[in-house]
Amino acid sequence: MFKKVLIGGAGAVLVAAALSPATGAAAAQAPVPLRDPVPAARVTVDLVQVNGSGCRPGSAAVSVAADNTAFTVTYSEYLAQVGKDAKATDFRKNCQLGVRVNVPQGFTYAVARTDYRGFASLEPGATGTQQASYYFQGMSRTTSHSHTFHGPVQDNWQASDSTAIESLEFAPCGAQRNFNINTELRVDAGSSDSARTTSFMAMDSTDGSLSTVYHFAWKKCPTRR
C-alpha cells in the first residue's frame, strides 16, 4: 500500500500513450515484438546498483517472470510531492538502477516494452510527470520516454512504451553488459492551492501490486564456427 500518511492526505516508437486515470481507462498495450523463441533455461536478474532520492538501497527489488518473458521492478519509497506537507526538494524524485540480466548461452535480449504503474493524487491545476531512459552499459544509444498527468486525479495511473521491432537495441552477444535504468517522478503545483493542499505521484508499492514491467524480446546469437 502507498504511504499516504507521509503526505498528510531515436528508434523508439511510443505506441501506448499515457492516459489520465480520470478517464477511467487503462493505457492500451501493443503486443511485445518477438523475434526468436524464449529460451527454455532459467533467466535470472541481479540488481547491482541502486541510487537516487526515490530509491535508497533496500527500497527497490527485481524479479523475473517464470516464463522468461519479462522482469519486474518494485519500489517501496518512490514518491514525489508538492504542497503544504512537502519539503522544497520533494517535488522531484529519481532512481538509477543497474541490472544484470544473466541470459542462457546462445541468446541475447532487448527490452521491447515497458509498463509503468503507480498512484497519483493531483489537485486541480497540478501535474505529475513520469520520465524514464535506459541503455546498455558501454553503448551510446539511449531510449527515453515521458508521460504527464493532469489533475484532478485520485487513482492508479498506468502507461506503456514500446519500441518497433526494427529499432530494438539488443545486448551484444557474448558480452556481459548491465542494463541501466534511469527514472524520475516530478510534480508541479501549477495553479493548485499548494498552501492548503498536497499533490503527489508515486511508484510506491510495498505489496508488489504496482510495479514496472520490462518485457524481453529474445534473439539467438550467431553460431561460432
CSV table of C-alpha atoms in Angstrom, one decimal:
chain,number,residue,atom,x,y,z
A,1,MET,CA,0.0,0.0,0.0
A,2,PHE,CA,1.1,3.6,-0.5
A,3,LYS,CA,2.3,5.6,2.4
A,4,LYS,CA,-0.3,8.3,2.2
A,5,VAL,CA,0.3,9.3,5.8
A,6,LEU,CA,3.6,10.8,4.6
A,7,ILE,CA,1.8,13.5,2.7
A,8,GLY,CA,-1.0,14.1,5.1
A,9,GLY,CA,-3.7,13.3,3.0
A,10,ALA,CA,15.9,7.6,-31.7
A,11,GLY,CA,14.2,4.4,-33.0
A,12,ALA,CA,11.9,4.3,-30.1
A,13,VAL,CA,8.2,4.5,-31.0
A,14,LEU,CA,5.6,5.3,-28.4
A,15,VAL,CA,2.7,3.1,-29.3
A,16,ALA,CA,0.7,3.3,-26.0
A,17,ALA,CA,0.2,6.8,-24.7
A,18,ALA,CA,-0.2,7.7,-21.0
A,19,LEU,CA,-3.9,8.2,-20.1
A,20,SER,CA,-5.1,10.2,-17.2
A,21,PRO,CA,-6.7,7.9,-14.6
A,22,ALA,CA,-9.6,10.4,-14.6
A,23,THR,CA,-10.7,8.9,-17.9
A,24,GLY,CA,-11.3,5.5,-16.2
A,25,ALA,CA,-9.4,3.7,-19.0
A,26,ALA,CA,-6.2,1.8,-18.8
A,27,ALA,CA,-3.4,2.5,-21.3
A,28,ALA,CA,-3.6,0.4,-24.4
A,29,GLN,CA,-0.9,-2.2,-24.8
A,30,ALA,CA,0.7,-3.3,-28.0
A,31,PRO,CA,1.9,-6.9,-28.5
A,32,VAL,CA,5.5,-7.4,-27.5
A,33,PRO,CA,7.6,-7.9,-30.6
A,34,LEU,CA,9.3,-11.2,-30.6
A,35,ARG,CA,12.0,-12.4,-33.0
A,36,ASP,CA,13.0,-15.8,-31.6
A,37,PRO,CA,11.6,-18.3,-29.1
A,38,VAL,CA,12.0,-17.5,-25.4
A,39,PRO,CA,15.0,-19.5,-24.0
A,40,ALA,CA,14.0,-22.6,-22.0
A,41,ALA,CA,16.8,-22.3,-19.5
A,42,ARG,CA,16.1,-20.1,-16.5
A,43,VAL,CA,16.9,-16.4,-16.8
A,44,THR,CA,18.0,-14.5,-13.7
A,45,VAL,CA,18.4,-10.8,-13.0
A,46,ASP,CA,20.7,-9.2,-10.4
A,47,LEU,CA,20.2,-5.7,-9.1
A,48,VAL,CA,23.8,-4.5,-9.0
A,49,GLN,CA,23.3,-0.7,-8.5
A,50,VAL,CA,20.6,1.3,-6.7
A,51,ASN,CA,21.0,5.1,-6.3
A,52,GLY,CA,18.7,8.1,-6.2
A,53,SER,CA,16.4,10.2,-4.0
A,54,GLY,CA,13.5,7.9,-4.8
A,55,CYS,CA,15.1,4.6,-4.2
A,56,ARG,CA,17.6,4.4,-1.3
A,57,PRO,CA,19.3,1.0,-1.0
A,58,GLY,CA,16.9,-1.7,0.1
A,59,SER,CA,13.8,0.1,-1.3
A,60,ALA,CA,13.9,-1.5,-4.8
A,61,ALA,CA,13.5,-5.1,-5.8
A,62,VAL,CA,13.7,-7.1,-9.0
A,63,SER,CA,12.2,-10.4,-10.1
A,64,VAL,CA,11.9,-12.4,-13.3
A,65,ALA,CA,8.7,-13.9,-14.8
A,66,ALA,CA,8.6,-17.7,-14.6
A,67,ASP,CA,8.3,-17.9,-18.4
A,68,ASN,CA,11.3,-15.7,-19.0
A,69,THR,CA,9.3,-13.1,-20.8
A,70,ALA,CA,9.9,-10.1,-18.5
A,71,PHE,CA,11.4,-8.8,-15.4
A,72,THR,CA,9.7,-6.6,-12.8
A,73,VAL,CA,11.0,-3.7,-10.6
A,74,THR,CA,9.1,-2.9,-7.5
A,75,TYR,CA,9.7,0.3,-5.3
A,76,SER,CA,8.7,0.9,-1.7
A,77,GLU,CA,9.6,4.5,-1.2
A,78,TYR,CA,9.3,6.2,-4.6
A,79,LEU,CA,7.0,9.3,-4.2
A,80,ALA,CA,7.3,12.9,-5.3
A,81,GLN,CA,5.0,15.6,-3.8
A,82,VAL,CA,4.4,19.3,-3.6
A,83,GLY,CA,2.2,21.4,-1.2
A,84,LYS,CA,1.7,22.0,2.4
A,85,ASP,CA,3.1,18.7,3.7
A,86,ALA,CA,6.1,18.6,1.3
A,87,LYS,CA,9.7,19.7,1.6
A,88,ALA,CA,11.1,22.0,-1.0
A,89,THR,CA,13.1,19.1,-2.6
A,90,ASP,CA,10.2,16.6,-2.7
A,91,PHE,CA,8.8,17.8,-6.0
A,92,ARG,CA,11.3,15.6,-7.9
A,93,LYS,CA,12.5,12.1,-7.1
A,94,ASN,CA,14.7,9.9,-9.2
A,95,CYS,CA,16.1,6.5,-9.3
A,96,GLN,CA,19.1,5.0,-11.1
A,97,LEU,CA,19.2,1.2,-11.3
A,98,GLY,CA,21.8,-1.1,-12.8
A,99,VAL,CA,20.6,-4.6,-13.5
A,100,ARG,CA,22.5,-7.6,-14.8
A,101,VAL,CA,20.4,-10.0,-16.9
A,102,ASN,CA,22.0,-13.4,-16.9
A,103,VAL,CA,20.9,-15.0,-20.2
A,104,PRO,CA,21.3,-18.6,-21.3
A,105,GLN,CA,24.2,-19.3,-23.6
A,106,GLY,CA,23.5,-18.5,-27.3
A,107,PHE,CA,20.9,-15.8,-26.6
A,108,THR,CA,20.7,-12.1,-26.2
A,109,TYR,CA,17.9,-9.7,-25.4
A,110,ALA,CA,16.4,-6.3,-25.9
A,111,VAL,CA,13.6,-4.5,-23.9
A,112,ALA,CA,10.6,-4.4,-26.2
A,113,ARG,CA,8.0,-2.8,-24.0
A,114,THR,CA,7.9,-1.2,-20.5
A,115,ASP,CA,4.7,-1.0,-18.5
A,116,TYR,CA,4.7,1.6,-15.7
A,117,ARG,CA,2.1,1.7,-12.9
A,118,GLY,CA,1.7,3.8,-9.8
A,119,PHE,CA,-0.7,6.0,-7.9
A,120,ALA,CA,-1.4,9.7,-8.3
A,121,SER,CA,-3.3,12.3,-6.1
A,122,LEU,CA,-3.2,15.6,-8.1
A,123,GLU,CA,-5.2,18.6,-7.2
A,124,PRO,CA,-6.9,20.6,-9.9
A,125,GLY,CA,-4.2,22.6,-11.8
A,126,ALA,CA,-1.4,20.3,-10.7
A,127,THR,CA,0.5,18.0,-13.0
A,128,GLY,CA,2.6,14.9,-12.4
A,129,THR,CA,5.3,13.6,-14.9
A,130,GLN,CA,7.0,10.3,-15.1
A,131,GLN,CA,10.2,10.0,-17.2
A,132,ALA,CA,12.4,7.1,-18.0
A,133,SER,CA,15.5,6.3,-20.0
A,134,TYR,CA,17.5,3.1,-20.3
A,135,TYR,CA,20.6,1.9,-22.1
A,136,PHE,CA,23.2,-0.9,-22.1
A,137,GLN,CA,26.5,-0.2,-20.3
A,138,GLY,CA,29.1,1.0,-22.7
A,139,MET,CA,26.6,1.7,-25.5
A,140,SER,CA,25.7,5.3,-26.5
A,141,ARG,CA,22.2,4.8,-27.7
A,142,THR,CA,19.6,5.7,-25.1
A,143,THR,CA,15.8,5.2,-25.2
A,144,SER,CA,13.8,7.9,-23.4
A,145,HIS,CA,10.1,8.4,-22.8
A,146,SER,CA,7.9,10.9,-20.7
A,147,HIS,CA,4.3,10.9,-19.6
A,148,THR,CA,2.4,13.7,-18.0
A,149,PHE,CA,-0.8,13.5,-16.0
A,150,HIS,CA,-3.1,16.4,-15.2
A,151,GLY,CA,-5.2,17.0,-12.1
A,152,PRO,CA,-7.7,16.4,-10.8
A,153,VAL,CA,-6.6,12.8,-10.3
A,154,GLN,CA,-7.1,10.4,-7.4
A,155,ASP,CA,-6.4,7.0,-8.8
A,156,ASN,CA,-3.9,4.5,-10.1
A,157,TRP,CA,-2.1,5.5,-13.2
A,158,GLN,CA,-0.6,3.4,-16.0
A,159,ALA,CA,1.5,4.0,-19.1
A,160,SER,CA,3.3,1.8,-21.6
A,161,ASP,CA,6.2,2.4,-24.0
A,162,SER,CA,7.0,0.1,-26.9
A,163,THR,CA,9.8,0.0,-29.4
A,164,ALA,CA,9.3,-1.0,-33.0
A,165,ILE,CA,10.9,-4.4,-33.8
A,166,GLU,CA,13.3,-3.0,-36.4
A,167,SER,CA,14.6,-0.4,-33.8
A,168,LEU,CA,15.2,-2.8,-30.9
A,169,GLU,CA,18.6,-2.4,-29.3
A,170,PHE,CA,20.0,-5.8,-28.3
A,171,ALA,CA,22.8,-6.5,-25.8
A,172,PRO,CA,26.0,-7.6,-27.6
A,173,CYS,CA,26.2,-11.4,-27.9
A,174,GLY,CA,28.8,-13.0,-25.7
A,175,ALA,CA,29.3,-9.8,-23.5
A,176,GLN,CA,28.0,-9.1,-20.1
A,177,ARG,CA,26.6,-5.5,-20.1
A,178,ASN,CA,24.5,-4.0,-17.3
A,179,PHE,CA,21.1,-2.6,-18.3
A,180,ASN,CA,20.9,0.9,-16.8
A,181,ILE,CA,17.5,2.3,-16.0
A,182,ASN,CA,17.0,6.0,-15.0
A,183,THR,CA,13.6,7.1,-13.9
A,184,GLU,CA,12.1,10.3,-12.5
A,185,LEU,CA,8.9,11.5,-10.9
A,186,ARG,CA,8.1,15.2,-10.9
A,187,VAL,CA,5.1,17.0,-9.5
A,188,ASP,CA,4.3,20.7,-10.4
A,189,ALA,CA,1.7,22.5,-8.2
A,190,GLY,CA,0.7,24.7,-11.2
A,191,SER,CA,-2.4,26.7,-10.3
A,192,SER,CA,-3.4,24.4,-7.4
A,193,ASP,CA,-3.6,25.8,-3.9
A,194,SER,CA,-0.2,24.4,-2.7
A,195,ALA,CA,-0.5,26.3,0.6
A,196,ARG,CA,-3.5,24.3,1.7
A,197,THR,CA,-3.3,21.1,-0.4
A,198,THR,CA,-0.7,18.4,-1.3
A,199,SER,CA,-0.3,16.7,-4.7
A,200,PHE,CA,1.8,13.6,-5.2
A,201,MET,CA,2.7,10.9,-7.7
A,202,ALA,CA,4.2,7.6,-6.7
A,203,MET,CA,5.6,4.3,-8.0
A,204,ASP,CA,5.4,3.1,-4.4
A,205,SER,CA,4.1,-0.4,-3.5
A,206,THR,CA,5.1,-2.5,-0.5
A,207,ASP,CA,3.0,-5.4,-1.6
A,208,GLY,CA,4.2,-5.6,-5.2
A,209,SER,CA,0.8,-4.8,-6.7
A,210,LEU,CA,2.1,-1.8,-8.5
A,211,SER,CA,5.3,-2.2,-10.4
A,212,THR,CA,7.3,-1.5,-13.6
A,213,VAL,CA,7.5,-4.4,-16.0
A,214,TYR,CA,10.2,-4.7,-18.6
A,215,HIS,CA,9.3,-7.1,-21.4
A,216,PHE,CA,12.0,-9.0,-23.2
A,217,ALA,CA,12.5,-9.6,-26.9
A,218,TRP,CA,14.9,-12.5,-27.4
A,219,LYS,CA,17.3,-13.3,-30.2
A,220,LYS,CA,19.6,-16.2,-30.9
A,221,CYS,CA,23.2,-15.3,-31.3
A,222,PRO,CA,25.1,-16.4,-34.4
A,223,THR,CA,26.7,-19.8,-34.1
A,224,ARG,CA,30.5,-19.6,-34.0
A,225,ARG,CA,32.5,-21.8,-36.3
